[in-house]
PDB file of C-alpha atoms in Angstrom:
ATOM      1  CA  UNK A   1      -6.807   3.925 -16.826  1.00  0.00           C
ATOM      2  CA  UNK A   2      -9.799   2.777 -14.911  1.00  0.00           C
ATOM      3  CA  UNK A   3      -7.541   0.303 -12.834  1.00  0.00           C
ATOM      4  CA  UNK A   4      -4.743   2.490 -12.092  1.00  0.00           C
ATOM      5  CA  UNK A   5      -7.169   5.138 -10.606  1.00  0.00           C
ATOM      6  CA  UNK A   6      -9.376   2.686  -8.841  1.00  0.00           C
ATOM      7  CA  UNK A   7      -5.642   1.223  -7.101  1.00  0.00           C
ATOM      8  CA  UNK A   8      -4.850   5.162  -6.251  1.00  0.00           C
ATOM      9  CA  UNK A   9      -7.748   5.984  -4.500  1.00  0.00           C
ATOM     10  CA  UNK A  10      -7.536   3.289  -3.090  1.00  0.00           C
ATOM     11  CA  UNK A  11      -4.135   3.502  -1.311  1.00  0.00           C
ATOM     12  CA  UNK A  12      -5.426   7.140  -1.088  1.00  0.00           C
ATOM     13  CA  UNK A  13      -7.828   6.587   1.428  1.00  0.00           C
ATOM     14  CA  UNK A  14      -5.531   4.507   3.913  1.00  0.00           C
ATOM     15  CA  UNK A  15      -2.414   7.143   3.211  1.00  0.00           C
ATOM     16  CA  UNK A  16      -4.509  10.567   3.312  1.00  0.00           C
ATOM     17  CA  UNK A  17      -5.996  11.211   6.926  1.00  0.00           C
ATOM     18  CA  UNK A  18      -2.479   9.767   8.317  1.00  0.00           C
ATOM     19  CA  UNK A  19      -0.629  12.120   6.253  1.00  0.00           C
ATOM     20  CA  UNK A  20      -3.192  15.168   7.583  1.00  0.00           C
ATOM     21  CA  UNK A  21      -3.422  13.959  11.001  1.00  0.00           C
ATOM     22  CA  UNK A  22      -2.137  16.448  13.515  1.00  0.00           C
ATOM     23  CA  UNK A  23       0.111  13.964  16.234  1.00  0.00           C
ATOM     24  CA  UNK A  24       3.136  16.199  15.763  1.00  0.00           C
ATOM     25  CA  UNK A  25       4.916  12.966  14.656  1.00  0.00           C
ATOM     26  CA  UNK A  26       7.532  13.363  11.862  1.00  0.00           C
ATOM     27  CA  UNK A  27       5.698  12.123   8.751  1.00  0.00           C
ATOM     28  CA  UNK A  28       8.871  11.980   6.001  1.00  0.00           C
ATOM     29  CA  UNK A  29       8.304   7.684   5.897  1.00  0.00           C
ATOM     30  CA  UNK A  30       4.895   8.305   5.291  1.00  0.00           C
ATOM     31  CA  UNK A  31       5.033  10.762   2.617  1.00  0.00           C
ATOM     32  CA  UNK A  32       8.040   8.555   0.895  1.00  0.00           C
ATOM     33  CA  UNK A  33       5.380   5.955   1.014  1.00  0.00           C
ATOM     34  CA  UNK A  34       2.722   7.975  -0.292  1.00  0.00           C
ATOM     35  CA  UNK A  35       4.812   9.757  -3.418  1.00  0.00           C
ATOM     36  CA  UNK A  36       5.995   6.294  -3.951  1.00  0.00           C
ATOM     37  CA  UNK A  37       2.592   4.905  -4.214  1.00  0.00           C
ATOM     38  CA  UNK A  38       1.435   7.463  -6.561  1.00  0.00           C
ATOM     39  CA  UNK A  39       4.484   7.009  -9.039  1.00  0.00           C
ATOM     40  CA  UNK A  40       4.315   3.233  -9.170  1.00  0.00           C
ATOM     41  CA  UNK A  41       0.781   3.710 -10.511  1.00  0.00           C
ATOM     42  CA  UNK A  42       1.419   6.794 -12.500  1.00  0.00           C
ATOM     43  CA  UNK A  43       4.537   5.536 -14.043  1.00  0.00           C
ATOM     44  CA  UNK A  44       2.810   2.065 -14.807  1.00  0.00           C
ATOM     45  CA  UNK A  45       0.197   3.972 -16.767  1.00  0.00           C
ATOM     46  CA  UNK A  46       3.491   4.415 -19.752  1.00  0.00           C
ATOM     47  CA  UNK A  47       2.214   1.425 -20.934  1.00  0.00           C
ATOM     48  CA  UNK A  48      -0.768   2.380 -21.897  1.00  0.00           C
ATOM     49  CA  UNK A  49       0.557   4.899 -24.540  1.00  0.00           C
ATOM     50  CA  UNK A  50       0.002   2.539 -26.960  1.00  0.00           C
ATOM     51  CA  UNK A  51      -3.284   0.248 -28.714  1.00  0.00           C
ATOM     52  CA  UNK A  52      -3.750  -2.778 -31.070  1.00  0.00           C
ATOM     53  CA  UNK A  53      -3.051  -0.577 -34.172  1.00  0.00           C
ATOM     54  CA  UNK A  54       0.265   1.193 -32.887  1.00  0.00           C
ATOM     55  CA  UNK A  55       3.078   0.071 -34.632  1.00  0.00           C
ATOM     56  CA  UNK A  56       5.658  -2.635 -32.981  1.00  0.00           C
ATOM     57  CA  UNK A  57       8.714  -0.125 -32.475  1.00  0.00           C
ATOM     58  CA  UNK A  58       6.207   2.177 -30.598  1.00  0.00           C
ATOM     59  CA  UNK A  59       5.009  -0.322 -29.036  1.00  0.00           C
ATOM     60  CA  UNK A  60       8.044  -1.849 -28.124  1.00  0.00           C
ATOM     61  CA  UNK A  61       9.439   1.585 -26.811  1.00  0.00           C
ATOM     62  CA  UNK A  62       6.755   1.662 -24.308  1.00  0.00           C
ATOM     63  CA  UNK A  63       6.718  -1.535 -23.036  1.00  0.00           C
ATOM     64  CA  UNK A  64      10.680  -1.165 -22.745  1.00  0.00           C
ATOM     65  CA  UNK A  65      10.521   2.061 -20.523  1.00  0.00           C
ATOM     66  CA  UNK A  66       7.920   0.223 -18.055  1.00  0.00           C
ATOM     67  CA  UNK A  67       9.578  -3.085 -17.896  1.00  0.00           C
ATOM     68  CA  UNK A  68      12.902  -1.774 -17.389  1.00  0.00           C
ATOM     69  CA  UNK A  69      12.330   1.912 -15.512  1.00  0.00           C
ATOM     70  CA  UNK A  70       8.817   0.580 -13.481  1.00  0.00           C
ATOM     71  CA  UNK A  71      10.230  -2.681 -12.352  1.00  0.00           C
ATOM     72  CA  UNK A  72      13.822  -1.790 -11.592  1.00  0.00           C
ATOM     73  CA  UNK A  73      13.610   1.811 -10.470  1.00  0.00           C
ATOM     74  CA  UNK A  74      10.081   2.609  -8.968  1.00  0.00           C
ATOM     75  CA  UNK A  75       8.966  -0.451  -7.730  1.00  0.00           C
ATOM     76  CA  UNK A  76      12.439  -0.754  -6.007  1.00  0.00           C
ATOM     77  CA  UNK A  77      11.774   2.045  -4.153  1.00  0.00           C
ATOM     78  CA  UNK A  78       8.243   1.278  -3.309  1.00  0.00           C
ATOM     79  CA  UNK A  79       9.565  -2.209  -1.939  1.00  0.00           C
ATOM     80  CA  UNK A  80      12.180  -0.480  -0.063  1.00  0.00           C
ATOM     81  CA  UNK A  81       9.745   2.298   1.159  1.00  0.00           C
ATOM     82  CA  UNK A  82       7.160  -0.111   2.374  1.00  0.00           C
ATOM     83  CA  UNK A  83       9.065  -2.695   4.515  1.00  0.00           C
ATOM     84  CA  UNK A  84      10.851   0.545   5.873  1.00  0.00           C
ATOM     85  CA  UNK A  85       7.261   1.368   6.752  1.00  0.00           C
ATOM     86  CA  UNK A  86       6.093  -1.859   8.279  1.00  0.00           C
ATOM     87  CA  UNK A  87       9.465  -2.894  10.008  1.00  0.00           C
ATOM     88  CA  UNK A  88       9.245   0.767  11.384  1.00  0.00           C
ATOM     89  CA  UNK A  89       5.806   0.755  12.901  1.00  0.00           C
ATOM     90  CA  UNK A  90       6.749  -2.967  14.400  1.00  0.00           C
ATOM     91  CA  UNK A  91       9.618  -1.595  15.809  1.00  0.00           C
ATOM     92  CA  UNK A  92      12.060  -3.536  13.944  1.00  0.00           C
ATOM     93  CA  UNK A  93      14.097  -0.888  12.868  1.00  0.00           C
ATOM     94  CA  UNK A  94      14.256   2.536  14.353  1.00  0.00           C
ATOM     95  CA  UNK A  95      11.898   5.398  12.214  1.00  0.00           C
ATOM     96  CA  UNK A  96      15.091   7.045  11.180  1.00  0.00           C
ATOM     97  CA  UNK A  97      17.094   3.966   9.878  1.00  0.00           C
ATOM     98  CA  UNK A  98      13.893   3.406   7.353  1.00  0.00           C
ATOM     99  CA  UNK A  99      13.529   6.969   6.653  1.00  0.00           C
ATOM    100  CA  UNK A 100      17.189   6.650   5.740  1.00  0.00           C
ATOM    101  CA  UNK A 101      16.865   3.513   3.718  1.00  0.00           C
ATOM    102  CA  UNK A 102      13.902   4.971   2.057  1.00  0.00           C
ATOM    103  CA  UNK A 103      16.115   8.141   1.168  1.00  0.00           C
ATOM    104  CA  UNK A 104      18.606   6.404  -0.361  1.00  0.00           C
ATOM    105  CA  UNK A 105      16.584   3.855  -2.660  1.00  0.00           C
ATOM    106  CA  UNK A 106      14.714   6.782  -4.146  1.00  0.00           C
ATOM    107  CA  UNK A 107      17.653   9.162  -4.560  1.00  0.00           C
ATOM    108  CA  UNK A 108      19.832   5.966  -6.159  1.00  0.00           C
ATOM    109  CA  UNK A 109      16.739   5.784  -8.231  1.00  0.00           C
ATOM    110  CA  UNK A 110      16.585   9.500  -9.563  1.00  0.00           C
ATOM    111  CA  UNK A 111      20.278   9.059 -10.258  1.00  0.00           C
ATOM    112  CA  UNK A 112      21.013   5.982 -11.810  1.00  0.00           C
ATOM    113  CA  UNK A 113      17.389   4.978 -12.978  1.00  0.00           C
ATOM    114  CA  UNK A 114      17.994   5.925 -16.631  1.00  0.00           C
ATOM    115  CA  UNK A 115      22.041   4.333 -16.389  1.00  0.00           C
ATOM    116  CA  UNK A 116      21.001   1.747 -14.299  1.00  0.00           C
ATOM    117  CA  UNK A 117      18.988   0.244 -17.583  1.00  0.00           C
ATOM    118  CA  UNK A 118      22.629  -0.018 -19.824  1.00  0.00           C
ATOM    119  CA  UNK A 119      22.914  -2.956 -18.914  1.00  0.00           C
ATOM    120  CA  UNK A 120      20.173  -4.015 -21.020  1.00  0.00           C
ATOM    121  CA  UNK A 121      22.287  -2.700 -24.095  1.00  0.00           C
ATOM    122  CA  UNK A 122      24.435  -5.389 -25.214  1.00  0.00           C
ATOM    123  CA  UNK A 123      22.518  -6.642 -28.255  1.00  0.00           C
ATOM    124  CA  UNK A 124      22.501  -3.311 -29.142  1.00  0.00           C
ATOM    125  CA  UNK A 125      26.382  -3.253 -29.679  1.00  0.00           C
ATOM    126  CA  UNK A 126      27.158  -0.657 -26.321  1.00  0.00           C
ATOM    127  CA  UNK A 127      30.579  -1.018 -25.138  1.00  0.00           C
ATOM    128  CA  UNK A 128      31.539  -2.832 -22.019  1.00  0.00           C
ATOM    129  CA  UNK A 129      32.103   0.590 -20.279  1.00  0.00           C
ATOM    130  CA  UNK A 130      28.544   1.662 -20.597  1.00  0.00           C
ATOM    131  CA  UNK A 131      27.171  -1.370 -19.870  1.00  0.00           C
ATOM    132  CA  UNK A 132      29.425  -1.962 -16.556  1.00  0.00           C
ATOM    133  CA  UNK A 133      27.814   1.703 -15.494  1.00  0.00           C
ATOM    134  CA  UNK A 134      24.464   0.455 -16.006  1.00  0.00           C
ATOM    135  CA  UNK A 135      24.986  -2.570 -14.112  1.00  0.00           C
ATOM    136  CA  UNK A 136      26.812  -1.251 -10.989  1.00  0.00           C
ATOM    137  CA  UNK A 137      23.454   1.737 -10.903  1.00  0.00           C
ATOM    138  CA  UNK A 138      21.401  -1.984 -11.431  1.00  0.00           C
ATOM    139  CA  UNK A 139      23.081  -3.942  -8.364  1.00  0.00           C
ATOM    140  CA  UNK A 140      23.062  -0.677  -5.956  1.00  0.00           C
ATOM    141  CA  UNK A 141      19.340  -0.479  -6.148  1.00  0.00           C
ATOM    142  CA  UNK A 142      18.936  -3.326  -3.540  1.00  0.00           C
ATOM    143  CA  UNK A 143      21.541  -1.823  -1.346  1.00  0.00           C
ATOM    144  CA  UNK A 144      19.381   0.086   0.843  1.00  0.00           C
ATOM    145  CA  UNK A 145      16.145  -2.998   0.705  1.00  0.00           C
ATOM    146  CA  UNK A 146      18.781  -5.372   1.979  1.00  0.00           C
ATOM    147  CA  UNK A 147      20.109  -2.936   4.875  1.00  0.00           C
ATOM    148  CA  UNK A 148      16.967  -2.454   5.844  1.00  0.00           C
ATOM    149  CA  UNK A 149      16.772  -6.615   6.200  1.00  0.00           C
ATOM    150  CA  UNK A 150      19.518  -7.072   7.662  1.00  0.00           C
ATOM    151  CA  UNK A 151      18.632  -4.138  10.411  1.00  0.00           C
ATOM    152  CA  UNK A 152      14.745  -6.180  10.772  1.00  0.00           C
ATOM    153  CA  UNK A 153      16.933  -9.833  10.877  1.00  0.00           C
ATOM    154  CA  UNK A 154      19.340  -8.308  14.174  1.00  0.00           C
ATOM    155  CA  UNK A 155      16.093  -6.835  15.519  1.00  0.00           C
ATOM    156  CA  UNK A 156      13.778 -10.308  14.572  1.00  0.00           C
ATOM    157  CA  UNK A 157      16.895 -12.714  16.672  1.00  0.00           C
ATOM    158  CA  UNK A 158      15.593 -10.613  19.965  1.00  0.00           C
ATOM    159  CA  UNK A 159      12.235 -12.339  19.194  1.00  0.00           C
ATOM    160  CA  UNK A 160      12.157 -14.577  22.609  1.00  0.00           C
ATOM    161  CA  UNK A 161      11.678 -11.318  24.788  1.00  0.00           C
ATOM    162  CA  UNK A 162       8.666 -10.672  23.597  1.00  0.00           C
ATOM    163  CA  UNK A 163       5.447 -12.486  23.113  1.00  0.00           C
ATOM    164  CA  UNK A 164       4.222 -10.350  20.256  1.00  0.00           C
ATOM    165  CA  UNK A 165       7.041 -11.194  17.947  1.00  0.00           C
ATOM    166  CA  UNK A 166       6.470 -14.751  18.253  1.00  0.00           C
ATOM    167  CA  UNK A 167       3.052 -14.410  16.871  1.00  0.00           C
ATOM    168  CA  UNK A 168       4.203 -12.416  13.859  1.00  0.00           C
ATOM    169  CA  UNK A 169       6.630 -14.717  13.154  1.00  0.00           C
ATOM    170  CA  UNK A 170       6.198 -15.689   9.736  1.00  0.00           C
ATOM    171  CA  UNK A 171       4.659 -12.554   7.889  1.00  0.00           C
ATOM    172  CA  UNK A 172       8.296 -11.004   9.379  1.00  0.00           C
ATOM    173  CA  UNK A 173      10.169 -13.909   7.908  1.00  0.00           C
ATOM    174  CA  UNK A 174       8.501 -13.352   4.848  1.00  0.00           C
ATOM    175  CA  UNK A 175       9.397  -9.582   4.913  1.00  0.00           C
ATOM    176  CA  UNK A 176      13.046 -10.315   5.480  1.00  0.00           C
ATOM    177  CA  UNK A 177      13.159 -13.457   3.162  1.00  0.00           C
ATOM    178  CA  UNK A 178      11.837 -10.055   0.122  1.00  0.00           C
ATOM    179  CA  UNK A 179      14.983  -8.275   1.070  1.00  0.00           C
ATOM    180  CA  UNK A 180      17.381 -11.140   1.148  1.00  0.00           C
ATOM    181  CA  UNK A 181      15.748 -12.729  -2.316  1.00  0.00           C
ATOM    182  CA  UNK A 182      15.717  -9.177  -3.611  1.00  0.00           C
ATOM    183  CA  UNK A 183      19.402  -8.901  -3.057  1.00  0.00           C
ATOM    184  CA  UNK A 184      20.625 -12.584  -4.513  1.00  0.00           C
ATOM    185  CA  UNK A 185      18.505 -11.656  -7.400  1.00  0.00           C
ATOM    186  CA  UNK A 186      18.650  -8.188  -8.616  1.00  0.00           C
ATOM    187  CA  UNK A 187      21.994  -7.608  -6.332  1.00  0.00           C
ATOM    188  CA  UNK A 188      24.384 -10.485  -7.335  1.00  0.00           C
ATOM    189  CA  UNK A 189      22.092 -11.801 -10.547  1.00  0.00           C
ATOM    190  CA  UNK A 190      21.307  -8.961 -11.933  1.00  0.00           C
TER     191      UNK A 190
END
């Protein structure tokens, strides 16, 4: 528990005074960021419920619900929310297209994030229904990550007219290379 706290105040103390800060500036990215901060740690802390003498289906259960919910659900929209933040404040994408890409990861999240994990179900004997549900909730988690890339790449090919951009050039590449890997590999290989 120590770690998870330590990694919330943390991002607390960076997130805080710009949430409270009175600039009159719509703050609805940053508190996306900030509730998706706080749930990637909370919802981590799931695997924790269990110790070296809880039994292996506990155990299992656990570790299921934080593989499968923390890395394909939360952390999705914490990816999503965070380049929406950074291509935002660099001006790669206008403050409402992230807000809106931010929206939609988190809202495909609180409806499919359960569904989206069916997919999982085959050697469990599901039938090909519920497991085609599960993976169409699965691949439309990196719709709104990938929009948001493709938004940064049209923006990032206007890079010669200014001299900042060229500086920047490969931490942005990077940022737009996470939304175009995050689509070939959770979008199209599941």
């Amino acid at each position: 528990f120590a770690g998870i706290a330590f990694w919330l105040v943390l991002m607390a103390r960076a997130i805080f005074p710009a949430l409270l800060a009175p600039n009159g500036q719509d703050k609805n990215l940053l508190a996306l960021l900030t509730s998706s901060v706080v749930c990637i740690g909370l919802f981590y802390g799931a695997g924790l419920f269990y110790g070296e003498r809880t039994h292996l289906s506990v155990m299992e259960y656990w570790r299921w619900w934080v593989v499968h919910l923390w890395v394909e659900g939360f952390f999705e929209v914490f990816a999503t929310t965070a380049l929406a933040f950074i291509f935002s404040t660099l001006g790669l994408v206008s403050y409402r297209m992230a807000t809106a890409a931010s929206l939609a990861s988190a809202s495909l999240f609180m409806l499919g994030g359960v569904p989206g994990t069916f997919h999982h179900l085959y050697f469990s004997g599901t039938t090909t229904p519920v497991m085609a549900v599960g993976a169409s909730f699965n691949a439309l988690e990196v719709v709104p990550l990938v929009e948001l890339g493709h938004e940064a790449w049209d923006h990032w090919r206007l890079q010669h007219k200014t001299e900042w951009m060229k500086k920047l050039r490969w931490p942005l590449m990077c940022f737009v290379a996470v939304a175009f890997w995050n689509m070939l590999g959770a979008g199209v290989f599941g």
